[in-house]
Every structure is written in structure tokens, then in C-alpha cells.
mmCIF file of C-alpha atoms in Angstrom:
data_model
loop_
_atom_site.group_PDB
_atom_site.id
_atom_site.type_symbol
_atom_site.label_atom_id
_atom_site.label_comp_id
_atom_site.label_asym_id
_atom_site.label_seq_id
_atom_site.Cartn_x
_atom_site.Cartn_y
_atom_site.Cartn_z
ATOM 1 C CA MET A 1 -12.509 -8.512 26.063
ATOM 2 C CA SER A 2 -9.716 -6.839 28.065
ATOM 3 C CA ARG A 3 -9.571 -3.980 25.591
ATOM 4 C CA THR A 4 -13.304 -3.365 25.985
ATOM 5 C CA LEU A 5 -13.005 -3.240 29.771
ATOM 6 C CA ARG A 6 -10.068 -0.847 29.552
ATOM 7 C CA LEU A 7 -11.945 1.511 27.248
ATOM 8 C CA ASP A 8 -14.996 1.456 29.503
ATOM 9 C CA ALA A 9 -12.861 2.284 32.536
ATOM 10 C CA VAL A 10 -11.315 5.253 30.704
ATOM 11 C CA LEU A 11 -14.737 6.538 29.709
ATOM 12 C CA ILE A 12 -16.053 6.195 33.249
ATOM 13 C CA GLN A 13 -13.046 8.067 34.605
ATOM 14 C CA ALA A 14 -13.533 10.836 32.037
ATOM 15 C CA VAL A 15 -17.214 11.168 32.913
ATOM 16 C CA ILE A 16 -16.494 11.393 36.636
ATOM 17 C CA ALA A 17 -13.705 13.963 36.157
ATOM 18 C CA GLY A 18 -15.873 16.010 33.818
ATOM 19 C CA ALA A 19 -18.804 15.973 36.240
ATOM 20 C CA LEU A 20 -16.614 17.156 39.120
ATOM 21 C CA SER A 21 -15.065 19.941 37.053
ATOM 22 C CA PHE A 22 -18.528 20.900 35.814
ATOM 23 C CA ALA A 23 -19.820 21.146 39.369
ATOM 24 C CA HIS A 24 -16.849 23.211 40.555
ATOM 25 C CA LEU A 25 -17.301 25.715 37.750
ATOM 26 C CA HIS A 26 -21.005 25.947 38.522
ATOM 27 C CA ASP A 27 -20.360 26.557 42.228
ATOM 28 C CA LEU A 28 -17.800 29.239 41.516
ATOM 29 C CA ALA A 29 -20.064 31.037 39.022
ATOM 30 C CA ALA A 30 -22.973 30.904 41.484
ATOM 31 C CA ALA A 31 -20.783 32.267 44.273
ATOM 32 C CA ALA A 32 -19.685 35.120 41.978
ATOM 33 C CA GLY A 33 -23.302 36.251 41.527
ATOM 34 C CA GLN A 34 -24.233 34.262 38.386
ATOM 35 C CA ASP A 35 -27.335 32.445 39.621
ATOM 36 C CA GLY A 36 -29.924 30.319 37.838
ATOM 37 C CA TRP A 37 -29.214 29.020 34.326
ATOM 38 C CA LYS A 38 -26.223 31.332 33.990
ATOM 39 C CA ALA A 39 -24.281 29.369 36.588
ATOM 40 C CA TRP A 40 -24.834 26.172 34.543
ATOM 41 C CA ALA A 41 -23.793 27.882 31.288
ATOM 42 C CA TYR A 42 -20.307 28.756 32.591
ATOM 43 C CA PRO A 43 -18.956 25.175 32.820
ATOM 44 C CA VAL A 44 -20.449 24.428 29.410
ATOM 45 C CA SER A 45 -18.580 27.363 27.824
ATOM 46 C CA VAL A 46 -15.301 26.407 29.514
ATOM 47 C CA ASP A 47 -15.499 22.751 28.485
ATOM 48 C CA LEU A 48 -16.573 23.573 24.908
ATOM 49 C CA LEU A 49 -13.679 26.012 24.476
ATOM 50 C CA LEU A 50 -11.311 23.362 25.839
ATOM 51 C CA VAL A 51 -12.595 20.733 23.396
ATOM 52 C CA ALA A 52 -12.568 23.147 20.421
ATOM 53 C CA ALA A 53 -8.968 24.151 21.109
ATOM 54 C CA TRP A 54 -7.943 20.510 21.518
ATOM 55 C CA ARG A 55 -9.530 19.532 18.202
ATOM 56 C CA ARG A 56 -7.749 22.394 16.437
ATOM 57 C CA MET A 57 -4.461 21.297 17.995
ATOM 58 C CA ARG A 58 -4.993 17.752 16.698
ATOM 59 C CA THR A 59 -5.465 18.961 13.108
ATOM 60 C CA ASP A 60 -2.817 21.711 13.204
ATOM 61 C CA GLU A 61 -0.083 21.182 15.798
ATOM 62 C CA GLU A 62 1.732 24.402 14.843
ATOM 63 C CA ASN A 63 -1.316 26.617 15.436
ATOM 64 C CA ARG A 64 -0.286 28.933 18.272
ATOM 65 C CA ASP A 65 -3.813 30.312 18.703
ATOM 66 C CA ALA A 66 -5.146 26.832 19.465
ATOM 67 C CA TRP A 67 -2.471 26.315 22.122
ATOM 68 C CA LEU A 68 -3.230 29.732 23.615
ATOM 69 C CA TRP A 69 -6.978 29.164 23.937
ATOM 70 C CA PHE A 70 -6.419 25.633 25.226
ATOM 71 C CA ALA A 71 -4.202 27.059 27.979
ATOM 72 C CA ILE A 72 -6.786 29.754 28.818
ATOM 73 C CA ALA A 73 -9.621 27.221 29.098
ATOM 74 C CA LEU A 74 -7.436 24.843 31.114
ATOM 75 C CA ILE A 75 -6.448 27.616 33.538
ATOM 76 C CA ALA A 76 -10.114 28.572 33.963
ATOM 77 C CA SER A 77 -11.068 24.969 34.728
ATOM 78 C CA LEU A 78 -8.146 24.364 37.075
ATOM 79 C CA GLY A 79 -8.695 27.699 38.789
ATOM 80 C CA ALA A 80 -12.328 26.862 39.535
ATOM 81 C CA ASN A 81 -11.387 23.429 40.860
ATOM 82 C CA ILE A 82 -8.722 24.874 43.147
ATOM 83 C CA ALA A 83 -10.851 27.803 44.289
ATOM 84 C CA THR A 84 -13.687 25.525 45.400
ATOM 85 C CA ALA A 85 -11.349 23.200 47.298
ATOM 86 C CA GLY A 86 -11.572 25.307 50.466
ATOM 87 C CA LEU A 87 -8.920 27.898 49.543
ATOM 88 C CA LEU A 88 -11.575 30.526 48.781
ATOM 89 C CA ASP A 89 -14.525 31.633 50.862
ATOM 90 C CA LEU A 90 -17.441 31.184 48.477
ATOM 91 C CA ASN A 91 -19.660 33.258 50.767
ATOM 92 C CA ASN A 92 -17.369 36.263 50.349
ATOM 93 C CA VAL A 93 -15.942 36.235 46.792
ATOM 94 C CA PRO A 94 -13.393 39.028 46.102
ATOM 95 C CA PRO A 95 -14.297 41.679 43.512
ATOM 96 C CA TRP A 96 -11.512 40.704 41.079
ATOM 97 C CA LEU A 97 -12.931 37.179 40.840
ATOM 98 C CA ARG A 98 -16.401 38.553 40.175
ATOM 99 C CA ILE A 99 -14.885 40.630 37.351
ATOM 100 C CA LEU A 100 -13.186 37.571 35.839
ATOM 101 C CA VAL A 101 -16.348 35.493 36.027
ATOM 102 C CA ALA A 102 -18.440 38.301 34.500
ATOM 103 C CA GLY A 103 -15.946 38.826 31.655
ATOM 104 C CA TRP A 104 -15.523 35.135 30.836
ATOM 105 C CA PRO A 105 -18.449 34.874 28.343
ATOM 106 C CA ALA A 106 -16.957 37.550 26.073
ATOM 107 C CA LEU A 107 -13.530 35.906 26.243
ATOM 108 C CA ALA A 108 -14.947 32.447 25.526
ATOM 109 C CA PHE A 109 -16.994 33.794 22.612
ATOM 110 C CA LEU A 110 -13.898 35.426 21.094
ATOM 111 C CA GLY A 111 -11.842 32.259 21.434
ATOM 112 C CA GLY A 112 -14.543 30.012 19.988
ATOM 113 C CA THR A 113 -15.075 32.353 17.035
ATOM 114 C CA LEU A 114 -11.353 32.532 16.225
ATOM 115 C CA LEU A 115 -10.966 28.768 16.460
ATOM 116 C CA ALA A 116 -14.037 28.125 14.300
ATOM 117 C CA HIS A 117 -13.010 30.540 11.540
ATOM 118 C CA SER A 118 -9.261 29.915 11.479
ATOM 119 C CA PRO A 119 -8.135 28.485 8.124
ATOM 120 C CA ALA A 120 -7.569 24.760 8.000
ATOM 121 C CA PRO A 121 -4.022 23.597 7.213
ATOM 122 C CA ALA A 122 -3.348 22.673 3.618
ATOM 123 C CA ILE A 123 -2.901 18.938 3.077
ATOM 124 C CA GLU A 124 -0.037 18.109 0.761
ATOM 125 C CA THR A 125 -0.921 15.360 -1.660
ATOM 126 C CA GLU A 126 1.619 13.345 -3.526
ATOM 127 C CA PRO A 127 1.350 13.753 -7.281
ATOM 128 C CA THR A 128 -0.003 10.560 -8.796
ATOM 129 C CA ASP A 129 1.647 11.282 -12.114
ATOM 130 C CA LEU A 130 5.089 10.856 -10.553
ATOM 131 C CA LEU A 131 4.208 7.638 -8.728
ATOM 132 C CA HIS A 132 3.130 5.656 -11.787
ATOM 133 C CA VAL A 133 5.430 6.510 -14.647
ATOM 134 C CA GLU A 134 5.042 4.306 -17.658
ATOM 135 C CA PRO A 135 8.166 3.730 -19.756
ATOM 136 C CA THR A 136 8.076 5.584 -23.024
ATOM 137 C CA PRO A 137 8.567 3.446 -26.137
ATOM 138 C CA ASP A 138 11.678 3.884 -28.203
ATOM 139 C CA VAL A 139 11.046 6.235 -31.080
ATOM 140 C CA ILE A 140 12.989 5.740 -34.282
ATOM 141 C CA VAL A 141 13.402 8.922 -36.269
ATOM 142 C CA GLU A 142 13.991 8.471 -39.969
ATOM 143 C CA ARG A 143 15.656 11.357 -41.703
ATOM 144 C CA ALA A 144 14.617 12.257 -45.197
ATOM 145 C CA PRO A 145 17.419 12.091 -47.745
ATOM 146 C CA GLU A 146 19.067 15.400 -48.272
ATOM 147 C CA PRO A 147 18.619 16.802 -51.784
ATOM 148 C CA ALA A 148 21.657 16.830 -53.992
ATOM 149 C CA PRO A 149 23.313 20.225 -54.260
ATOM 150 C CA GLU A 150 22.402 22.107 -57.391
ATOM 151 C CA LEU A 151 25.238 22.692 -59.788
ATOM 152 C CA PRO A 152 25.923 26.283 -60.781
ATOM 153 C CA PRO A 153 24.891 27.171 -64.334
ATOM 154 C CA ALA A 154 27.560 26.657 -66.940
ATOM 155 C CA GLU A 155 29.445 29.771 -67.830
ATOM 156 C CA PRO A 156 28.956 30.837 -71.444
ATOM 157 C CA ASP A 157 31.806 30.572 -73.856
ATOM 158 C CA PRO A 158 33.620 33.906 -73.912
ATOM 159 C CA GLN A 159 34.032 33.598 -77.690
ATOM 160 C CA SER A 160 30.337 32.920 -78.338
ATOM 161 C CA ALA A 161 29.074 35.433 -75.753
ATOM 162 C CA ALA A 162 27.783 38.656 -77.161
ATOM 163 C CA PRO A 163 30.012 41.614 -76.412
ATOM 164 C CA ALA A 164 28.696 43.863 -73.670
ATOM 165 C CA PRO A 165 27.485 47.221 -74.856
ATOM 166 C CA ALA A 166 29.917 50.007 -74.290
ATOM 167 C CA PRO A 167 28.901 52.424 -71.535
ATOM 168 C CA ALA A 168 27.382 55.623 -72.706
ATOM 169 C CA PRO A 169 29.704 58.561 -72.509
ATOM 170 C CA ILE A 170 29.223 61.044 -69.727
ATOM 171 C CA PRO A 171 27.245 63.996 -70.913
ATOM 172 C CA PRO A 172 29.424 67.050 -70.670
ATOM 173 C CA SER A 173 26.610 69.089 -69.141
ATOM 174 C CA VAL A 174 26.086 66.761 -66.079
ATOM 175 C CA LEU A 175 28.345 67.535 -63.145
ATOM 176 C CA VAL A 176 28.426 65.180 -60.173
ATOM 177 C CA PRO A 177 29.221 66.770 -56.799
ATOM 178 C CA PRO A 178 31.972 64.951 -54.914
ATOM 179 C CA ALA A 179 29.818 64.571 -51.800
ATOM 180 C CA LEU A 180 27.016 62.993 -53.834
ATOM 181 C CA LEU A 181 29.496 60.705 -55.555
ATOM 182 C CA ASP A 182 30.909 59.552 -52.177
ATOM 183 C CA HIS A 183 27.388 58.898 -50.885
ATOM 184 C CA ALA A 184 26.540 56.930 -54.015
ATOM 185 C CA GLN A 185 29.735 54.906 -53.633
ATOM 186 C CA LYS A 186 28.683 53.891 -50.076
ATOM 187 C CA ILE A 187 25.228 52.854 -51.297
ATOM 188 C CA ALA A 188 26.757 50.829 -54.133
ATOM 189 C CA ASP A 189 29.193 49.076 -51.782
ATOM 190 C CA ALA A 190 26.404 48.203 -49.331
ATOM 191 C CA HIS A 191 24.227 46.879 -52.149
ATOM 192 C CA GLN A 192 27.020 44.697 -53.506
ATOM 193 C CA ALA A 193 27.795 43.367 -50.004
ATOM 194 C CA GLN A 194 24.150 42.370 -49.473
ATOM 195 C CA THR A 195 23.290 40.985 -52.920
ATOM 196 C CA GLY A 196 26.699 40.054 -54.337
ATOM 197 C CA ALA A 197 26.027 42.007 -57.537
ATOM 198 C CA PRO A 198 26.841 45.602 -58.488
ATOM 199 C CA ILE A 199 24.053 48.100 -58.196
ATOM 200 C CA ASP A 200 22.164 49.007 -61.342
ATOM 201 C CA THR A 201 21.268 52.506 -62.479
ATOM 202 C CA ALA A 202 17.539 52.208 -61.670
ATOM 203 C CA THR A 203 18.200 51.103 -58.110
ATOM 204 C CA LEU A 204 20.808 53.815 -57.629
ATOM 205 C CA ARG A 205 18.403 56.455 -58.914
ATOM 206 C CA SER A 206 15.622 55.272 -56.594
ATOM 207 C CA ARG A 207 17.955 55.211 -53.600
ATOM 208 C CA LEU A 208 19.302 58.700 -54.236
ATOM 209 C CA GLY A 209 16.116 60.237 -55.641
ATOM 210 C CA ILE A 210 17.921 61.970 -58.521
ATOM 211 C CA PRO A 211 17.119 62.479 -62.218
ATOM 212 C CA PRO A 212 17.994 59.709 -64.708
ATOM 213 C CA ALA A 213 20.784 61.699 -66.342
ATOM 214 C CA LEU A 214 22.537 62.334 -63.069
ATOM 215 C CA ALA A 215 22.075 58.682 -62.080
ATOM 216 C CA ASP A 216 23.665 57.558 -65.374
ATOM 217 C CA ALA A 217 26.603 59.839 -64.786
ATOM 218 C CA ILE A 218 27.160 58.561 -61.292
ATOM 219 C CA ALA A 219 26.819 54.915 -62.416
ATOM 220 C CA ILE A 220 29.485 55.435 -65.082
ATOM 221 C CA GLN A 221 31.893 56.921 -62.568
ATOM 222 C CA LEU A 222 31.290 54.096 -60.105
ATOM 223 C CA THR A 223 32.229 51.378 -62.637
#
């Protein structure tokens, strides 16, 4: 019950203060030459800009534009209240005040537009995946048995092995240039390092691009 009475008293006080400020703004606008409905529109624009800036400040406290327009609307409201308190002759309003009153609609329109179209602050949400983490079950990994190493093939009996054919003699008409022989030696060494076996005549001939007879001669000299 006490809370209801307190809230009603606050609302009544706000209504009275708003009505007085509304009337002061109207009187000042009328004294500055804004008669008729225009004098009533001035307090509405001031109060709406004040409320819009306050709502933007509530949602985004770090918004400097909202604080700026709130201060401008507050100064306009306080200035009208002070000016109509007997400090200003409303029958003889100075020209600079007429200029301020005439330029207020454009300023209020700019402030309301900027406040209405300013981007809303991004709301950071806590990731739900990190809040509810279910324990992962233990996974047992079974390794497949490693295959037994293959034994190298048995070496043939040297007595029963067939004798290797004797290399063909070098034809006397084939001459191997020393530079070509050195190049062939490098190719043979690289082939043996990669494969583990000496290079054969067909591979040597294809690598060098030479006739069979010359390849045979070079292969004999490389052995």
C-alpha cells in the first residue's frame, strides 16, 4: 500500500513539473513570435528530444551523441524556465533569442533523426555450448597386430647358380668421349643411389638418348 502511494506521488510530481515546463516553453515561443499552434509545438519537440536521448542513454551508456542531445534539450528546457521567471522581458524579446527559437525545429529534427537511426549496441550472449559440457566417454583404441616382417629371399647356392654371361667386348669402332662418359657415370651413380641397383643398358640409353652400340660401350666401361 505504501509503495503504491509513493509511486502515485512521484507520478503526480512529474506531471506537475512537466506541465510547468511545457507552459514556460510555450510562453517563450509565443513571445519570440511563434504564435498559434507553433507555440504549442515547441515544448513538445523539446520534451520528445529529451525523452529520446534519455532512452538511448539507458540502452547505451557510452553513446556520446545521446549525452550531447540530452544536454541540448535540457539546456533548452532550463533556459525557457529561467527566461520566463521574470529575468527576461517577454514583451521585448532580443533578436538573438528569436533566432534561437526559430532555429530550434531544425536542430531538434537533426537530433531526433540521429538518435532514431543510431545503431543499437550489440548484446553479448554467453555461448550455451560452453555452459553445459557433457563428459566425453572413455574411448578404448585397439591396435591391429602388426604384420610379421617378411624374410628376404634365400640367396641361391653359388655352386648351383648359373654363371653370369661374360660382357660383350667393346667394339673397336665405338669411341666414347670422356665428357659423355663422366655424364653417364653421374647418371649411373644417381640411379644406384635411388634404386639400390646398378643401371641397366636400356635405362642408360634412354637417359642419354644415344644409339644402342654407344650405350653398350658406356655400360661396359662403367662396370
